[in-house]
Short mmCIF file of C-alpha atoms in Angstrom, two decimals:
data_model
loop_
_atom_site.label_atom_id
_atom_site.label_comp_id
_atom_site.label_asym_id
_atom_site.label_seq_id
_atom_site.Cartn_x
_atom_site.Cartn_y
_atom_site.Cartn_z
CA UNK E 22 112.90 106.05 107.83
CA UNK E 23 113.71 105.08 104.27
CA UNK E 24 116.10 102.20 103.65
CA UNK E 25 118.86 102.76 101.17
CA UNK E 26 121.23 99.90 100.41
CA UNK E 27 120.12 96.32 99.65
CA UNK E 28 122.16 93.48 101.07
CA UNK E 29 122.19 89.70 101.05
CA UNK E 30 123.08 89.46 104.76
CA UNK E 31 120.74 87.29 106.80
CA UNK E 32 118.43 89.24 109.13
CA UNK E 33 118.64 88.56 112.85
CA UNK E 34 114.83 88.33 113.13
CA UNK E 35 113.67 87.04 109.72
CA UNK E 36 110.21 86.18 111.06
CA UNK E 37 109.51 89.92 111.53
CA UNK E 38 110.15 90.79 107.88
CA UNK E 39 107.50 90.68 105.17
CA UNK E 40 108.17 88.65 102.04
CA UNK E 41 108.85 90.70 98.93
CA UNK E 42 106.85 88.64 96.44
CA UNK E 43 103.57 90.03 95.08
CA UNK E 44 101.22 92.53 96.68
CA UNK E 45 101.24 91.93 100.42
CA UNK E 46 97.73 91.74 101.91
CA UNK E 47 96.52 94.22 104.50
CA UNK E 48 96.18 92.34 107.80
CA UNK E 49 93.51 92.59 110.48
CA UNK E 50 96.12 94.12 112.80
CA UNK E 51 96.67 96.97 110.36
CA UNK E 52 92.93 97.49 109.95
CA UNK E 53 92.47 97.55 113.72
CA UNK E 54 95.22 100.17 113.94
CA UNK E 55 93.39 102.24 111.32
CA UNK E 56 90.20 102.31 113.39
CA UNK E 57 91.84 104.75 115.79
CA UNK E 58 91.95 107.32 113.02
CA UNK E 59 88.18 107.41 112.63
CA UNK E 60 88.27 109.36 115.88
CA UNK E 61 91.10 111.49 114.50
CA UNK E 62 89.13 112.51 111.41
CA UNK E 63 86.12 113.32 113.60
CA UNK E 64 88.26 115.52 115.83
CA UNK E 65 89.74 117.35 112.85
CA UNK E 66 86.32 117.93 111.32
CA UNK E 67 84.95 119.28 114.60
CA UNK E 68 88.02 121.46 115.06
CA UNK E 69 87.44 123.01 111.64
CA UNK E 70 83.75 123.62 112.39
CA UNK E 71 84.68 125.30 115.66
CA UNK E 72 87.28 127.55 113.99
CA UNK E 73 85.74 128.67 110.72
CA UNK E 74 88.26 131.26 109.62
CA UNK E 75 91.50 131.23 107.67
CA UNK E 76 93.59 130.69 110.78
CA UNK E 77 91.38 127.80 111.87
CA UNK E 78 91.62 126.23 108.42
CA UNK E 79 95.42 126.57 108.43
CA UNK E 80 95.64 125.04 111.89
CA UNK E 81 93.38 122.17 110.87
CA UNK E 82 95.75 121.54 107.97
CA UNK E 83 98.76 121.59 110.29
CA UNK E 84 97.16 119.09 112.66
CA UNK E 85 96.10 116.82 109.81
CA UNK E 86 99.63 116.86 108.38
CA UNK E 87 101.23 116.00 111.73
CA UNK E 88 98.78 113.17 112.36
CA UNK E 89 99.31 111.94 108.81
CA UNK E 90 103.05 111.70 109.47
CA UNK E 91 102.31 109.40 112.42
CA UNK E 92 100.04 107.18 110.34
CA UNK E 93 102.01 107.07 107.08
CA UNK E 94 105.41 106.45 108.70
CA UNK E 95 103.86 103.57 110.64
CA UNK E 96 102.41 102.27 107.38
CA UNK E 97 105.81 102.44 105.69
CA UNK E 98 107.23 100.41 108.57
CA UNK E 99 104.59 97.70 108.22
CA UNK E 100 105.49 97.57 104.55
CA UNK E 101 108.75 95.95 105.68
CA UNK E 102 107.60 94.19 108.87
CA UNK E 103 104.99 91.50 109.49
CA UNK E 104 102.11 93.17 111.40
CA UNK E 105 100.82 89.87 112.84
CA UNK E 106 104.11 88.97 114.51
CA UNK E 107 103.97 89.58 118.29
CA UNK E 108 106.52 92.43 118.64
CA UNK E 109 105.20 94.28 115.59
CA UNK E 110 101.60 93.83 116.71
CA UNK E 111 102.50 95.20 120.15
CA UNK E 112 104.16 98.19 118.49
CA UNK E 113 101.06 98.89 116.40
CA UNK E 114 98.77 98.66 119.42
CA UNK E 115 101.07 101.03 121.32
CA UNK E 116 101.13 103.52 118.45
CA UNK E 117 97.34 103.19 118.17
CA UNK E 118 96.91 104.02 121.86
CA UNK E 119 99.25 106.99 121.57
CA UNK E 120 97.37 108.15 118.48
CA UNK E 121 94.15 108.17 120.50
CA UNK E 122 95.84 110.51 123.00
CA UNK E 123 97.12 112.60 120.12
CA UNK E 124 93.60 112.87 118.71
CA UNK E 125 92.10 113.69 122.11
CA UNK E 126 94.47 116.66 122.31
CA UNK E 127 93.38 118.09 118.95
CA UNK E 128 90.50 120.37 120.12
CA UNK E 129 92.86 122.57 122.16
CA UNK E 130 96.15 121.67 120.47
CA UNK E 131 96.91 125.36 119.96
CA UNK E 132 96.05 126.04 123.58
CA UNK E 133 96.34 124.08 126.80
CA UNK E 134 96.84 120.60 125.30
CA UNK E 135 99.55 121.62 122.85
CA UNK E 136 102.38 120.23 124.99
CA UNK E 137 100.53 116.92 125.45
CA UNK E 138 100.08 116.69 121.69
CA UNK E 139 103.80 117.38 121.18
CA UNK E 140 105.04 114.90 123.78
CA UNK E 141 102.87 112.08 122.44
CA UNK E 142 104.06 112.89 118.92
CA UNK E 143 107.70 112.59 120.02
CA UNK E 144 107.11 109.27 121.79
CA UNK E 145 105.46 107.81 118.70
CA UNK E 146 107.84 109.08 116.04
CA UNK E 147 111.10 108.43 117.86
CA UNK E 148 109.93 105.28 119.66
CA UNK E 149 108.69 103.66 116.45
CA UNK E 150 111.98 104.39 114.67
CA UNK E 151 114.00 102.91 117.53
CA UNK E 152 111.77 99.83 117.44
CA UNK E 153 112.41 99.57 113.71
CA UNK E 154 116.17 99.63 114.24
CA UNK E 155 115.81 96.75 116.70
CA UNK E 156 113.49 94.75 114.44
CA UNK E 157 115.58 94.94 111.27
CA UNK E 158 119.00 94.11 112.75
CA UNK E 159 120.96 91.97 110.32
CA UNK E 160 119.41 93.67 107.26
CA UNK E 161 121.99 96.37 106.49
CA UNK E 162 119.91 98.09 103.79
CA UNK E 163 117.08 98.60 106.30
CA UNK E 164 119.32 99.45 109.24
CA UNK E 165 121.15 102.09 107.19
CA UNK E 166 117.88 103.70 106.13
CA UNK E 167 116.46 103.95 109.62
CA UNK E 168 119.78 105.21 110.97
CA UNK E 169 119.66 108.00 108.39
CA UNK E 170 116.08 108.96 109.16
CA UNK E 171 116.45 108.87 112.98
CA UNK E 172 118.37 112.18 113.34
CA UNK E 173 115.82 113.96 111.12
CA UNK E 174 112.82 112.48 112.93
CA UNK E 175 114.37 113.21 116.34
CA UNK E 176 115.18 116.76 115.28
CA UNK E 177 111.73 117.57 113.98
CA UNK E 178 110.18 115.92 117.06
CA UNK E 179 112.19 118.23 119.31
CA UNK E 180 110.84 121.15 117.30
CA UNK E 181 107.29 119.89 117.83
CA UNK E 182 107.94 119.96 121.60
CA UNK E 183 109.37 123.47 121.34
CA UNK E 184 106.19 124.45 119.52
CA UNK E 185 104.18 122.90 122.34
CA UNK E 186 106.06 125.02 124.89
CA UNK E 187 105.48 128.32 123.12
CA UNK E 188 102.07 129.79 122.42
CA UNK E 189 100.10 131.83 119.94
CA UNK E 190 101.45 132.45 116.47
CA UNK E 191 104.87 131.07 117.50
CA UNK E 192 103.41 127.58 117.82
CA UNK E 193 101.88 127.83 114.35
CA UNK E 194 105.23 128.93 112.93
CA UNK E 195 107.30 126.23 114.63
CA UNK E 196 104.92 123.42 113.68
CA UNK E 197 104.71 124.68 110.11
CA UNK E 198 108.52 124.64 110.06
CA UNK E 199 108.43 121.00 111.19
CA UNK E 200 106.31 120.10 108.17
CA UNK E 201 108.68 121.94 105.83
CA UNK E 202 111.65 120.05 107.26
CA UNK E 203 109.80 116.74 107.00
CA UNK E 204 109.00 117.36 103.33
CA UNK E 205 112.54 118.54 102.54
CA UNK E 206 114.18 115.69 104.49
CA UNK E 207 112.17 112.98 102.76
CA UNK E 208 112.52 114.66 99.35
CA UNK E 209 116.32 114.75 99.52
CA UNK E 210 116.71 111.33 101.16
CA UNK E 211 117.50 112.31 104.77
CA UNK E 212 121.17 113.20 104.14
CA UNK E 213 123.54 112.61 107.06
CA UNK E 214 127.22 113.71 107.14
CA UNK E 215 129.56 110.96 105.87
CA UNK E 216 126.60 108.75 104.96
CA UNK E 217 125.17 110.59 101.98
CA UNK E 218 121.49 110.34 101.20
CA UNK E 219 118.95 107.56 100.80
CA UNK E 220 118.05 106.93 97.15
CA UNK E 221 114.39 106.00 96.50
CA UNK E 222 115.20 103.43 93.82
CA UNK E 223 116.89 101.35 96.55
CA UNK E 224 114.12 101.50 99.14
CA UNK E 225 112.71 98.09 98.11
CA UNK E 226 109.14 99.00 99.10
CA UNK E 227 106.10 97.00 98.07
CA UNK E 228 104.13 99.78 96.41
CA UNK E 229 100.91 97.83 95.98
CA UNK E 230 100.62 97.37 99.74
CA UNK E 231 101.13 101.10 100.37
CA UNK E 232 98.48 101.93 97.76
CA UNK E 233 95.97 99.61 99.43
CA UNK E 234 96.76 101.03 102.87
CA UNK E 235 96.24 104.63 101.77
CA UNK E 236 93.04 103.66 99.99
CA UNK E 237 91.86 102.15 103.28
CA UNK E 238 92.54 105.46 105.05
CA UNK E 239 90.54 107.36 102.43
CA UNK E 240 87.70 104.90 103.00
CA UNK E 241 87.91 105.48 106.76
CA UNK E 242 87.72 109.24 106.21
CA UNK E 243 84.66 108.84 103.99
CA UNK E 244 83.10 106.55 106.59
CA UNK E 245 83.58 109.23 109.24
CA UNK E 246 81.87 111.71 106.92
CA UNK E 247 78.86 109.41 106.67
CA UNK E 248 78.91 108.98 110.45
CA UNK E 249 78.75 112.76 110.92
CA UNK E 250 75.91 112.95 108.40
CA UNK E 251 73.89 110.27 110.17
CA UNK E 252 74.47 111.56 113.69
CA UNK E 253 73.53 115.12 112.69
CA UNK E 254 70.33 113.92 111.03
CA UNK E 255 69.10 112.06 114.12
CA UNK E 256 68.60 115.31 116.07
CA UNK E 257 65.53 116.25 114.01
CA UNK E 258 64.10 114.57 110.92
CA UNK E 259 61.71 116.23 108.49
CA UNK E 260 61.25 116.36 104.73
CA UNK E 261 63.75 119.18 104.19
CA UNK E 262 66.44 117.59 106.33
CA UNK E 263 65.84 114.24 104.68
CA UNK E 264 66.54 115.88 101.32
CA UNK E 265 69.69 117.45 102.73
CA UNK E 266 70.72 114.04 104.06
CA UNK E 267 70.37 112.57 100.58
CA UNK E 268 72.55 115.37 99.19
CA UNK E 269 75.24 114.80 101.82
CA UNK E 270 75.15 111.04 101.40
CA UNK E 271 75.23 111.40 97.63
CA UNK E 272 78.30 113.62 97.91
CA UNK E 273 80.12 110.97 99.95
CA UNK E 274 79.15 108.27 97.47
CA UNK E 275 80.37 110.41 94.56
CA UNK E 276 83.77 111.01 96.17
CA UNK E 277 84.07 107.29 96.91
CA UNK E 278 83.18 106.50 93.30
CA UNK E 279 85.79 108.89 91.92
CA UNK E 280 88.56 107.31 94.00
CA UNK E 281 87.59 103.64 94.12
CA UNK E 282 85.55 102.71 91.04
CA UNK E 283 88.56 102.31 88.75
CA UNK E 284 91.48 104.37 89.99
CA UNK E 285 92.22 102.55 93.24
CA UNK E 286 92.79 99.03 91.84
CA UNK E 287 94.50 100.43 88.74
CA UNK E 288 96.80 102.58 90.89
CA UNK E 289 97.73 99.56 92.99
CA UNK E 290 98.76 97.71 89.83
CA UNK E 291 100.79 100.63 88.50
CA UNK E 292 102.76 101.15 91.71
CA UNK E 293 103.19 97.43 92.34
CA UNK E 294 104.89 97.04 88.95
CA UNK E 295 106.79 100.33 88.79
CA UNK E 296 110.19 98.71 89.36
CA UNK E 297 112.87 101.18 90.43
CA UNK E 298 110.32 104.01 90.28
CA UNK E 299 108.30 102.48 93.13
CA UNK E 300 110.11 104.25 95.95
CA UNK E 301 109.97 107.69 94.34
CA UNK E 302 106.33 107.27 93.30
CA UNK E 303 105.33 106.08 96.77
CA UNK E 304 107.08 108.99 98.47
CA UNK E 305 105.10 111.59 96.50
CA UNK E 306 101.83 109.69 96.16
CA UNK E 307 101.40 108.65 99.79
CA UNK E 308 103.36 111.10 101.90
CA UNK E 309 102.49 114.25 99.95
CA UNK E 310 99.35 113.78 97.83
CA UNK E 311 97.07 111.60 99.91
CA UNK E 312 96.87 114.09 102.80
CA UNK E 313 95.35 116.53 100.29
CA UNK E 314 92.70 113.95 99.36
CA UNK E 315 91.95 113.30 103.03
CA UNK E 316 91.79 117.06 103.67
CA UNK E 317 89.09 117.26 101.01
CA UNK E 318 87.04 114.69 102.93
CA UNK E 319 87.51 116.57 106.22
CA UNK E 320 86.33 119.84 104.67
CA UNK E 321 83.39 118.08 102.98
CA UNK E 322 82.42 116.51 106.29
CA UNK E 323 82.34 119.96 107.91
CA UNK E 324 80.23 121.24 105.02
CA UNK E 325 77.77 118.35 105.44
CA UNK E 326 77.32 119.10 109.11
CA UNK E 327 76.47 122.74 108.37
CA UNK E 328 74.17 121.63 105.53
CA UNK E 329 72.15 119.40 107.84
CA UNK E 330 71.82 122.08 110.51
CA UNK E 331 69.84 124.40 108.20
CA UNK E 332 69.75 123.34 104.54
CA UNK E 333 67.44 126.18 103.48
CA UNK E 334 69.51 128.98 104.99
CA UNK E 335 71.28 131.43 102.72
CA UNK E 336 74.84 130.25 102.21
CA UNK E 337 77.50 132.38 103.85
CA UNK E 338 80.97 132.75 102.40
CA UNK E 339 82.11 130.01 104.78
CA UNK E 340 79.33 127.65 103.60
CA UNK E 341 80.28 128.22 99.98
CA UNK E 342 83.98 127.64 100.65
CA UNK E 343 83.31 124.43 102.58
CA UNK E 344 80.71 122.99 100.20
CA UNK E 345 82.69 123.65 97.02
CA UNK E 346 86.19 123.67 98.49
CA UNK E 347 86.01 120.18 100.00
CA UNK E 348 85.32 118.38 96.71
CA UNK E 349 87.79 120.72 94.96
CA UNK E 350 90.57 119.69 97.36
CA UNK E 351 89.66 116.02 96.97
CA UNK E 352 89.62 116.19 93.17
CA UNK E 353 92.83 118.26 93.02
CA UNK E 354 94.67 115.71 95.16
CA UNK E 355 93.31 112.85 93.10
CA UNK E 356 94.17 114.62 89.85
CA UNK E 357 97.77 114.97 91.00
CA UNK E 358 97.78 111.30 92.06
CA UNK E 359 96.61 110.16 88.64
CA UNK E 360 98.98 112.50 86.84
CA UNK E 361 101.91 111.12 88.85
CA UNK E 362 101.10 107.49 88.12
CA UNK E 363 99.98 107.68 84.50
CA UNK E 364 101.99 110.74 83.40
CA UNK E 365 98.95 112.25 81.75
CA UNK E 366 96.71 115.18 82.58
CA UNK E 367 93.41 114.01 84.17
CA UNK E 368 91.35 116.57 82.28
CA UNK E 369 88.00 115.82 83.91
CA UNK E 370 89.33 116.37 87.43
CA UNK E 371 91.26 119.51 86.54
CA UNK E 372 88.20 120.93 84.78
CA UNK E 373 86.01 120.06 87.77
CA UNK E 374 88.39 121.87 90.16
CA UNK E 375 88.32 124.96 87.94
CA UNK E 376 84.51 124.88 87.79
CA UNK E 377 84.19 124.50 91.56
CA UNK E 378 86.56 127.42 92.15
CA UNK E 379 84.69 129.54 89.61
CA UNK E 380 81.37 128.78 91.32
CA UNK E 381 82.60 130.11 94.68
CA UNK E 382 82.21 133.84 93.94
CA UNK E 383 78.95 133.11 92.14
CA UNK E 384 77.58 131.28 95.18
CA UNK E 385 78.57 134.11 97.51
CA UNK E 386 77.12 136.84 95.27
CA UNK E 387 73.90 135.01 94.42
CA UNK E 388 73.07 134.08 98.01
CA UNK E 389 71.96 130.57 97.11
CA UNK E 390 70.80 128.19 99.87
CA UNK E 391 73.33 125.93 101.53
CA UNK E 392 71.62 122.99 99.86
CA UNK E 393 72.16 124.66 96.48
CA UNK E 394 75.93 124.73 97.06
CA UNK E 395 75.90 121.05 98.03
CA UNK E 396 73.85 120.20 94.94
CA UNK E 397 76.30 122.08 92.69
CA UNK E 398 79.27 120.24 94.21
CA UNK E 399 77.50 116.91 93.75
CA UNK E 400 76.66 117.71 90.13
CA UNK E 401 80.28 118.56 89.31
CA UNK E 402 81.56 115.38 90.98
CA UNK E 403 78.99 113.25 89.14
CA UNK E 404 80.18 114.85 85.89
CA UNK E 405 83.68 113.58 86.70
CA UNK E 406 82.26 110.08 87.21
CA UNK E 407 80.47 110.21 83.85
CA UNK E 408 83.67 111.40 82.17
CA UNK E 409 85.52 108.45 83.74
CA UNK E 410 82.96 106.03 82.39
CA UNK E 411 83.30 107.53 78.94
CA UNK E 412 87.09 107.34 79.22
CA UNK E 413 86.91 103.70 80.31
CA UNK E 414 85.13 102.81 77.10
CA UNK E 415 88.01 104.43 75.19
CA UNK E 416 90.60 102.58 77.28
CA UNK E 417 91.80 105.66 79.18
CA UNK E 418 93.34 105.09 82.67
#
């Protein structure tokens, strides 16, 4: 779905194309589309809680990655098309409806609803690409890009259906293969015989808009985490649970602070003014790194729900992995994001990830309360915030 060759030819439907000057604002239509994915994040979090083992974690990651492909490819499309134009708005509403069905199928996606999940995925991925080819007629650089991506998207979509038809470990394997092909295809520019490959420096994306859109998704994921925290608390409120609520809420605030306090607006500026690097940066930053950040929020949300159930209970291995692993995933993804944009090692985040990983065996061996694990994760994240503030005074990014 990546355009390759710019052209001066006049588009057939110019009113559907976004202007290319400045950072394009996120529209209310795009924000409405995003609301669907609050439900998606909730479903993923609940799926993880219901399958707290390595296989369940891997399957949660697979489902998150497939759903992310639906969202991020739609977001790339609205980077080139005007979301508030009638046909584009109708497309977004249709994809939003289909995404609701996709999310509804998540709880038993590796069981009875796997085929439903697969069929909806195909309709969205292939249907959106065909719509794009119709909408950009007369813009050869866009048409060529979507023509190159269509065989890859159609091929991987067929594999998703095949995965939906088989069961057990075969479904895991096929869907994991889909993700590998998606990563490889995008990384090498969706090569097609006699057409070559799509080069990222010619994609003509508006990187600032993509940065703002992905930041909005991170905010939605954090909002879902707070929603889980609040809804869990309402079942029974006492002094202990109120303290646990403050820990969970503080953890969400800390993750928000790490991402949004300085990095989000600065990242938007960097990508918006990256010139020919914009396409390559956007590919890695938004297709590959942001799902890791979102995964950190999903895991943290699951940890918060277990924290609020019984904050004084002795932490199991699962509790330790969730409480410390969620922030570690978030910070690792954000560290890679910063390293990509500023070409420098974000020492505070890397150190925090190492500390959180080192605390895992300690937490398991010491048998600390669940609340103790949450407090440790919060303390490490706050340390990152303080390091950022110190760096800001020195002019560090």
